[in-house]
């Protein structure tokens, strides 16, 4: 038996469909980012600014560019798996994908919206576990898709440590 082409979905989809799907994955991630950013903006300049933070807290200006790159990597990762399998043939991995995006957005509501570091900490611990599971599931389908989620997992691991420190200090 010959090896299938790199992109299993490709024979059933044309170039325009593949480009539209990439744009759809990007738009989905940008919508999640925009909603999270809007919630964050409600208390980042007052409540969050007044919190005690650990010495390793990055400067505020760093968060937006890091998250922008990470969201594009999340979108590209999902698109690559879609190219390989479609969504119907990877319901488990795409269920994890949807769950990590939902938990990511929920963190903004819990930490900044509810102004609750402990709720944020609970969410981010679960989020990190789901990202790792998603990374593994995607890796099994497309190695690059799994690798693209590694910076996300590392950043959220750091965010978990930061969230825990903020909870502890306040």
PDB file of C-alpha atoms in Angstrom:
ATOM      1  CA  UNK A   1       0.000   0.000   0.000  1.00  0.00           C
ATOM      2  CA  UNK A   2       1.347   3.428  -0.826  1.00  0.00           C
ATOM      3  CA  UNK A   3       1.629   6.171   1.724  1.00  0.00           C
ATOM      4  CA  UNK A   4      -1.163   8.710   1.578  1.00  0.00           C
ATOM      5  CA  UNK A   5      -0.439  12.288   0.711  1.00  0.00           C
ATOM      6  CA  UNK A   6       0.529  14.610   3.538  1.00  0.00           C
ATOM      7  CA  UNK A   7      -2.862  16.245   3.481  1.00  0.00           C
ATOM      8  CA  UNK A   8      -5.602  13.610   3.571  1.00  0.00           C
ATOM      9  CA  UNK A   9      -8.402  16.162   3.293  1.00  0.00           C
ATOM     10  CA  UNK A  10      -6.812  17.777   0.212  1.00  0.00           C
ATOM     11  CA  UNK A  11      -8.341  15.457  -2.416  1.00  0.00           C
ATOM     12  CA  UNK A  12     -11.835  16.364  -1.210  1.00  0.00           C
ATOM     13  CA  UNK A  13     -11.170  20.073  -0.897  1.00  0.00           C
ATOM     14  CA  UNK A  14      -9.934  22.681  -3.279  1.00  0.00           C
ATOM     15  CA  UNK A  15      -7.397  25.412  -2.602  1.00  0.00           C
ATOM     16  CA  UNK A  16     -10.085  27.994  -1.882  1.00  0.00           C
ATOM     17  CA  UNK A  17     -11.710  25.747   0.733  1.00  0.00           C
ATOM     18  CA  UNK A  18      -8.366  25.126   2.445  1.00  0.00           C
ATOM     19  CA  UNK A  19      -7.630  28.867   2.569  1.00  0.00           C
ATOM     20  CA  UNK A  20     -11.131  29.598   3.860  1.00  0.00           C
ATOM     21  CA  UNK A  21     -10.665  26.956   6.573  1.00  0.00           C
ATOM     22  CA  UNK A  22      -7.357  28.513   7.657  1.00  0.00           C
ATOM     23  CA  UNK A  23      -9.036  31.906   7.851  1.00  0.00           C
ATOM     24  CA  UNK A  24     -11.898  30.359   9.854  1.00  0.00           C
ATOM     25  CA  UNK A  25      -9.452  28.845  12.377  1.00  0.00           C
ATOM     26  CA  UNK A  26      -7.663  32.213  12.634  1.00  0.00           C
ATOM     27  CA  UNK A  27     -10.921  34.126  13.101  1.00  0.00           C
ATOM     28  CA  UNK A  28     -12.082  31.674  15.790  1.00  0.00           C
ATOM     29  CA  UNK A  29      -8.865  32.183  17.757  1.00  0.00           C
ATOM     30  CA  UNK A  30      -8.967  35.958  17.262  1.00  0.00           C
ATOM     31  CA  UNK A  31     -12.562  36.057  18.538  1.00  0.00           C
ATOM     32  CA  UNK A  32     -11.520  34.129  21.665  1.00  0.00           C
ATOM     33  CA  UNK A  33      -8.594  36.530  22.060  1.00  0.00           C
ATOM     34  CA  UNK A  34     -10.798  39.602  21.600  1.00  0.00           C
ATOM     35  CA  UNK A  35     -13.381  38.466  24.154  1.00  0.00           C
ATOM     36  CA  UNK A  36     -10.661  37.549  26.638  1.00  0.00           C
ATOM     37  CA  UNK A  37      -8.957  40.885  26.054  1.00  0.00           C
ATOM     38  CA  UNK A  38     -12.205  42.792  26.558  1.00  0.00           C
ATOM     39  CA  UNK A  39     -12.808  41.073  29.897  1.00  0.00           C
ATOM     40  CA  UNK A  40      -9.187  41.608  30.932  1.00  0.00           C
ATOM     41  CA  UNK A  41      -9.438  45.307  30.121  1.00  0.00           C
ATOM     42  CA  UNK A  42     -12.230  45.716  32.690  1.00  0.00           C
ATOM     43  CA  UNK A  43      -9.822  45.366  35.610  1.00  0.00           C
ATOM     44  CA  UNK A  44      -6.225  45.232  34.388  1.00  0.00           C
ATOM     45  CA  UNK A  45      -5.571  48.915  35.073  1.00  0.00           C
ATOM     46  CA  UNK A  46      -7.098  49.071  38.548  1.00  0.00           C
ATOM     47  CA  UNK A  47      -7.739  45.781  40.355  1.00  0.00           C
ATOM     48  CA  UNK A  48      -4.857  43.871  38.752  1.00  0.00           C
ATOM     49  CA  UNK A  49      -2.467  46.830  39.030  1.00  0.00           C
ATOM     50  CA  UNK A  50      -3.093  46.963  42.789  1.00  0.00           C
ATOM     51  CA  UNK A  51      -2.301  43.271  43.363  1.00  0.00           C
ATOM     52  CA  UNK A  52       0.966  42.102  44.862  1.00  0.00           C
ATOM     53  CA  UNK A  53       2.890  40.262  42.161  1.00  0.00           C
ATOM     54  CA  UNK A  54       5.956  38.022  42.260  1.00  0.00           C
ATOM     55  CA  UNK A  55       9.383  39.202  41.135  1.00  0.00           C
ATOM     56  CA  UNK A  56       9.059  37.168  37.917  1.00  0.00           C
ATOM     57  CA  UNK A  57       5.896  38.936  36.757  1.00  0.00           C
ATOM     58  CA  UNK A  58       6.539  40.014  33.145  1.00  0.00           C
ATOM     59  CA  UNK A  59       5.865  43.589  32.060  1.00  0.00           C
ATOM     60  CA  UNK A  60       2.264  44.194  30.997  1.00  0.00           C
ATOM     61  CA  UNK A  61       3.270  45.076  27.418  1.00  0.00           C
ATOM     62  CA  UNK A  62       4.591  41.530  26.871  1.00  0.00           C
ATOM     63  CA  UNK A  63       1.256  39.719  27.216  1.00  0.00           C
ATOM     64  CA  UNK A  64      -0.461  40.986  24.038  1.00  0.00           C
ATOM     65  CA  UNK A  65       2.316  40.106  21.566  1.00  0.00           C
ATOM     66  CA  UNK A  66       2.952  36.708  23.160  1.00  0.00           C
ATOM     67  CA  UNK A  67      -0.735  35.803  23.118  1.00  0.00           C
ATOM     68  CA  UNK A  68      -1.110  37.025  19.530  1.00  0.00           C
ATOM     69  CA  UNK A  69       1.637  34.676  18.342  1.00  0.00           C
ATOM     70  CA  UNK A  70       0.268  31.814  20.440  1.00  0.00           C
ATOM     71  CA  UNK A  71      -3.274  32.233  19.092  1.00  0.00           C
ATOM     72  CA  UNK A  72      -1.978  32.121  15.518  1.00  0.00           C
ATOM     73  CA  UNK A  73      -0.058  28.936  16.361  1.00  0.00           C
ATOM     74  CA  UNK A  74      -3.202  27.405  17.910  1.00  0.00           C
ATOM     75  CA  UNK A  75      -5.177  28.268  14.769  1.00  0.00           C
ATOM     76  CA  UNK A  76      -2.514  26.896  12.421  1.00  0.00           C
ATOM     77  CA  UNK A  77      -2.273  23.725  14.504  1.00  0.00           C
ATOM     78  CA  UNK A  78      -6.006  23.103  14.300  1.00  0.00           C
ATOM     79  CA  UNK A  79      -5.993  23.798  10.568  1.00  0.00           C
ATOM     80  CA  UNK A  80      -3.210  21.286   9.964  1.00  0.00           C
ATOM     81  CA  UNK A  81      -5.148  18.566  11.761  1.00  0.00           C
ATOM     82  CA  UNK A  82      -8.263  19.512   9.814  1.00  0.00           C
ATOM     83  CA  UNK A  83      -6.255  19.110   6.607  1.00  0.00           C
ATOM     84  CA  UNK A  84      -5.171  15.622   7.658  1.00  0.00           C
ATOM     85  CA  UNK A  85      -8.442  14.260   9.009  1.00  0.00           C
ATOM     86  CA  UNK A  86     -11.295  16.713   8.845  1.00  0.00           C
ATOM     87  CA  UNK A  87     -13.199  17.406  12.027  1.00  0.00           C
ATOM     88  CA  UNK A  88     -15.546  14.396  11.804  1.00  0.00           C
ATOM     89  CA  UNK A  89     -12.594  11.984  11.776  1.00  0.00           C
ATOM     90  CA  UNK A  90     -10.907  13.597  14.778  1.00  0.00           C
ATOM     91  CA  UNK A  91     -13.788  14.320  17.151  1.00  0.00           C
ATOM     92  CA  UNK A  92     -11.719  13.556  20.255  1.00  0.00           C
ATOM     93  CA  UNK A  93      -8.769  15.799  19.331  1.00  0.00           C
ATOM     94  CA  UNK A  94     -11.108  18.590  18.202  1.00  0.00           C
ATOM     95  CA  UNK A  95     -13.132  18.176  21.392  1.00  0.00           C
ATOM     96  CA  UNK A  96      -9.916  18.852  23.306  1.00  0.00           C
ATOM     97  CA  UNK A  97      -9.198  21.773  20.964  1.00  0.00           C
ATOM     98  CA  UNK A  98     -12.604  23.311  21.703  1.00  0.00           C
ATOM     99  CA  UNK A  99     -12.226  22.643  25.436  1.00  0.00           C
ATOM    100  CA  UNK A 100      -8.848  24.361  25.683  1.00  0.00           C
ATOM    101  CA  UNK A 101     -10.163  27.392  23.815  1.00  0.00           C
ATOM    102  CA  UNK A 102     -13.215  27.554  26.114  1.00  0.00           C
ATOM    103  CA  UNK A 103     -11.074  27.161  29.249  1.00  0.00           C
ATOM    104  CA  UNK A 104      -8.678  29.790  27.932  1.00  0.00           C
ATOM    105  CA  UNK A 105     -11.528  32.268  27.565  1.00  0.00           C
ATOM    106  CA  UNK A 106     -13.059  31.233  30.899  1.00  0.00           C
ATOM    107  CA  UNK A 107      -9.807  32.111  32.660  1.00  0.00           C
ATOM    108  CA  UNK A 108     -10.210  35.785  31.705  1.00  0.00           C
ATOM    109  CA  UNK A 109     -13.732  35.774  33.113  1.00  0.00           C
ATOM    110  CA  UNK A 110     -12.653  34.082  36.334  1.00  0.00           C
ATOM    111  CA  UNK A 111      -9.400  35.903  37.014  1.00  0.00           C
ATOM    112  CA  UNK A 112     -10.155  39.391  35.672  1.00  0.00           C
ATOM    113  CA  UNK A 113     -13.955  39.434  35.345  1.00  0.00           C
ATOM    114  CA  UNK A 114     -14.668  37.903  38.758  1.00  0.00           C
ATOM    115  CA  UNK A 115     -11.397  39.308  40.127  1.00  0.00           C
ATOM    116  CA  UNK A 116     -10.676  35.908  41.633  1.00  0.00           C
ATOM    117  CA  UNK A 117      -7.133  34.544  41.494  1.00  0.00           C
ATOM    118  CA  UNK A 118      -8.294  31.259  43.053  1.00  0.00           C
ATOM    119  CA  UNK A 119     -10.955  30.671  40.386  1.00  0.00           C
ATOM    120  CA  UNK A 120      -8.388  31.602  37.768  1.00  0.00           C
ATOM    121  CA  UNK A 121      -5.924  29.151  39.294  1.00  0.00           C
ATOM    122  CA  UNK A 122      -8.431  26.302  39.245  1.00  0.00           C
ATOM    123  CA  UNK A 123      -9.249  27.046  35.608  1.00  0.00           C
ATOM    124  CA  UNK A 124      -5.640  27.418  34.453  1.00  0.00           C
ATOM    125  CA  UNK A 125      -4.571  24.109  36.033  1.00  0.00           C
ATOM    126  CA  UNK A 126      -7.339  22.326  34.115  1.00  0.00           C
ATOM    127  CA  UNK A 127      -6.497  24.354  31.005  1.00  0.00           C
ATOM    128  CA  UNK A 128      -2.862  23.256  31.140  1.00  0.00           C
ATOM    129  CA  UNK A 129      -3.871  19.586  31.399  1.00  0.00           C
ATOM    130  CA  UNK A 130      -6.251  19.929  28.441  1.00  0.00           C
ATOM    131  CA  UNK A 131      -3.614  21.724  26.340  1.00  0.00           C
ATOM    132  CA  UNK A 132      -1.156  18.892  26.994  1.00  0.00           C
ATOM    133  CA  UNK A 133      -3.807  16.309  26.074  1.00  0.00           C
ATOM    134  CA  UNK A 134      -4.647  18.299  22.923  1.00  0.00           C
ATOM    135  CA  UNK A 135      -0.950  18.571  22.045  1.00  0.00           C
ATOM    136  CA  UNK A 136      -0.539  14.785  22.340  1.00  0.00           C
ATOM    137  CA  UNK A 137      -3.712  14.069  20.362  1.00  0.00           C
ATOM    138  CA  UNK A 138      -2.674  16.439  17.582  1.00  0.00           C
ATOM    139  CA  UNK A 139       0.900  15.061  17.599  1.00  0.00           C
ATOM    140  CA  UNK A 140      -0.480  11.608  16.804  1.00  0.00           C
ATOM    141  CA  UNK A 141      -2.206  13.025  13.705  1.00  0.00           C
ATOM    142  CA  UNK A 142       0.336  15.623  12.595  1.00  0.00           C
ATOM    143  CA  UNK A 143       3.623  16.149  14.379  1.00  0.00           C
ATOM    144  CA  UNK A 144       3.906  19.825  13.441  1.00  0.00           C
ATOM    145  CA  UNK A 145       0.388  20.450  14.765  1.00  0.00           C
ATOM    146  CA  UNK A 146       1.444  18.979  18.102  1.00  0.00           C
ATOM    147  CA  UNK A 147       4.705  20.934  18.139  1.00  0.00           C
ATOM    148  CA  UNK A 148       2.833  24.171  17.417  1.00  0.00           C
ATOM    149  CA  UNK A 149       1.020  23.761  20.746  1.00  0.00           C
ATOM    150  CA  UNK A 150       4.245  23.404  22.780  1.00  0.00           C
ATOM    151  CA  UNK A 151       4.812  27.189  23.219  1.00  0.00           C
ATOM    152  CA  UNK A 152       1.177  27.494  24.295  1.00  0.00           C
ATOM    153  CA  UNK A 153       1.646  24.783  26.916  1.00  0.00           C
ATOM    154  CA  UNK A 154       4.872  26.384  28.144  1.00  0.00           C
ATOM    155  CA  UNK A 155       3.303  29.852  28.357  1.00  0.00           C
ATOM    156  CA  UNK A 156       0.260  28.508  30.203  1.00  0.00           C
ATOM    157  CA  UNK A 157       2.563  26.573  32.561  1.00  0.00           C
ATOM    158  CA  UNK A 158       4.270  29.884  33.315  1.00  0.00           C
ATOM    159  CA  UNK A 159       0.851  31.566  33.659  1.00  0.00           C
ATOM    160  CA  UNK A 160      -0.151  28.829  36.125  1.00  0.00           C
ATOM    161  CA  UNK A 161       2.905  29.580  38.245  1.00  0.00           C
ATOM    162  CA  UNK A 162       2.228  33.319  38.012  1.00  0.00           C
ATOM    163  CA  UNK A 163      -1.462  32.871  38.868  1.00  0.00           C
ATOM    164  CA  UNK A 164      -0.551  30.690  41.876  1.00  0.00           C
ATOM    165  CA  UNK A 165       1.973  33.252  43.088  1.00  0.00           C
ATOM    166  CA  UNK A 166      -0.556  36.097  42.759  1.00  0.00           C
ATOM    167  CA  UNK A 167      -3.144  34.070  44.667  1.00  0.00           C
ATOM    168  CA  UNK A 168      -0.585  33.289  47.367  1.00  0.00           C
ATOM    169  CA  UNK A 169       0.598  36.916  47.687  1.00  0.00           C
ATOM    170  CA  UNK A 170      -2.914  38.346  47.868  1.00  0.00           C
TER     171      UNK A 170
END
